[in-house]
Tab-separated table of C-alpha atoms in Angstrom:
chain	number	residue	atom	x	y	z
V	21	MET	CA	0.000	0.000	0.000
V	22	THR	CA	1.331	3.415	-0.971
V	23	GLN	CA	2.016	5.785	1.907
V	24	THR	CA	1.160	9.453	1.309
V	25	VAL	CA	3.088	12.335	2.850
V	26	THR	CA	1.602	15.806	2.607
V	27	LEU	CA	4.315	18.384	2.023
V	28	GLY	CA	4.248	21.644	3.975
V	29	ASP	CA	3.507	25.026	2.450
V	30	ALA	CA	7.068	26.371	2.765
V	31	LEU	CA	9.759	23.958	1.620
V	32	ASP	CA	12.635	26.238	2.573
V	33	MET	CA	15.992	25.685	4.284
V	34	THR	CA	14.425	25.131	7.704
V	35	ALA	CA	12.113	22.435	6.304
V	36	ALA	CA	14.910	20.377	4.714
V	37	GLY	CA	16.058	18.519	7.859
V	38	PRO	CA	12.572	17.557	9.039
V	39	LEU	CA	11.680	16.519	5.467
V	40	VAL	CA	14.660	14.146	5.347
V	41	GLN	CA	13.557	12.540	8.624
V	42	GLU	CA	9.949	12.235	7.425
V	43	LEU	CA	10.998	10.573	4.183
V	44	LEU	CA	13.457	8.198	5.859
V	45	GLY	CA	10.606	6.959	8.019
V	46	HIS	CA	8.912	5.697	4.849
V	47	ARG	CA	11.948	4.164	3.144
V	48	GLY	CA	11.349	0.744	1.674
V	49	GLN	CA	7.664	1.432	1.011
V	50	PRO	CA	5.857	2.896	-2.005
V	51	LEU	CA	5.552	6.646	-1.412
V	52	ALA	CA	3.437	9.474	-2.805
V	53	LEU	CA	4.139	13.088	-1.902
V	54	ASN	CA	1.123	15.383	-1.983
V	55	ALA	CA	2.397	18.808	-3.058
V	56	SER	CA	-0.997	20.530	-3.297
V	57	GLY	CA	-0.276	22.908	-0.416
V	58	VAL	CA	3.262	23.929	-1.362
V	59	ARG	CA	3.608	27.681	-1.859
V	60	ARG	CA	7.436	27.962	-1.798
V	61	LEU	CA	10.095	25.505	-2.920
V	62	GLY	CA	13.726	26.127	-2.013
V	63	GLY	CA	16.861	24.524	-3.363
V	64	GLN	CA	17.651	22.501	-0.236
V	65	CYS	CA	14.249	20.798	-0.203
V	66	LEU	CA	14.460	20.203	-3.934
V	67	GLN	CA	17.774	18.402	-3.331
V	68	VAL	CA	16.082	16.293	-0.648
V	69	LEU	CA	13.234	15.409	-3.026
V	70	LEU	CA	15.578	14.531	-5.893
V	71	SER	CA	17.692	12.403	-3.566
V	72	ALA	CA	14.563	10.639	-2.304
V	73	GLN	CA	13.442	9.973	-5.874
V	74	ALA	CA	16.825	8.378	-6.643
V	75	THR	CA	16.813	6.394	-3.386
V	76	TRP	CA	13.327	4.997	-3.998
V	77	ALA	CA	14.320	4.077	-7.564
V	78	ALA	CA	17.451	2.299	-6.294
V	79	ASP	CA	15.302	0.439	-3.762
V	80	GLY	CA	12.868	-0.570	-6.527
V	81	GLN	CA	9.988	1.208	-4.827
V	82	PRO	CA	7.401	3.519	-6.419
V	83	PHE	CA	7.869	7.231	-5.683
V	84	GLU	CA	5.658	9.967	-7.062
V	85	VAL	CA	4.613	13.546	-6.497
V	86	VAL	CA	0.857	14.013	-6.693
V	87	GLU	CA	-1.374	17.063	-6.945
V	88	PRO	CA	1.447	19.599	-7.347
V	89	SER	CA	0.394	23.170	-6.670
V	90	PRO	CA	1.103	25.701	-9.424
V	91	GLU	CA	3.821	27.231	-7.213
V	92	PHE	CA	5.477	23.840	-6.705
V	93	ALA	CA	5.388	23.048	-10.433
V	94	GLU	CA	6.736	26.498	-11.277
V	95	GLY	CA	9.548	26.140	-8.723
V	96	LEU	CA	10.520	22.804	-10.254
V	97	ALA	CA	10.524	24.298	-13.733
V	98	LEU	CA	12.608	27.315	-12.658
V	99	MET	CA	15.202	25.057	-11.040
V	100	GLY	CA	15.358	22.633	-13.975
V	101	ALA	CA	13.684	19.732	-12.183
V	102	ALA	CA	10.301	19.649	-13.897
V	103	ASP	CA	10.649	15.894	-14.457
V	104	LEU	CA	10.098	15.309	-10.707
V	105	CYS	CA	6.375	15.650	-11.545
V	106	PRO	CA	4.876	13.909	-14.546
V	107	PRO	CA	3.712	16.527	-17.078
V	108	GLU	CA	0.088	15.405	-16.808
V	109	THR	CA	0.031	16.266	-13.075
V	110	ALA	CA	1.866	19.567	-13.183
V	111	SER	CA	-0.288	22.592	-13.835
V	112	LEU	CA	1.588	25.816	-14.391
V	113	PRO	CA	-0.385	29.035	-13.984
C-alpha cells in the first residue's frame, strides 16, 4: 500500500532537515508526496526530493509527487527539475 506524505507550504531551508527525517521513516515502502499545499520551494528541499526519488528508484519502490500546486510546479521548472512531476500532473499558472 502506498504511503502518502503531505508536504508543507514552505519547503525552505528550515524544512529540509525535518523533510529528510519524514521521508526516511517511509523508506522501503511505495511513497506518494502530496504537493498541493506547497507555496514555496527552495533549493535545499528540492535536493532532498531529488535524492529521495533516486533512493526509492534504487530500492525498486514507487515514488511519485501528486497534486502539485502551481507554485510547486513552477519552482521545479525554474530550477530545472520539472521531471520530478509527470507533465500530466503539473499545472503551471
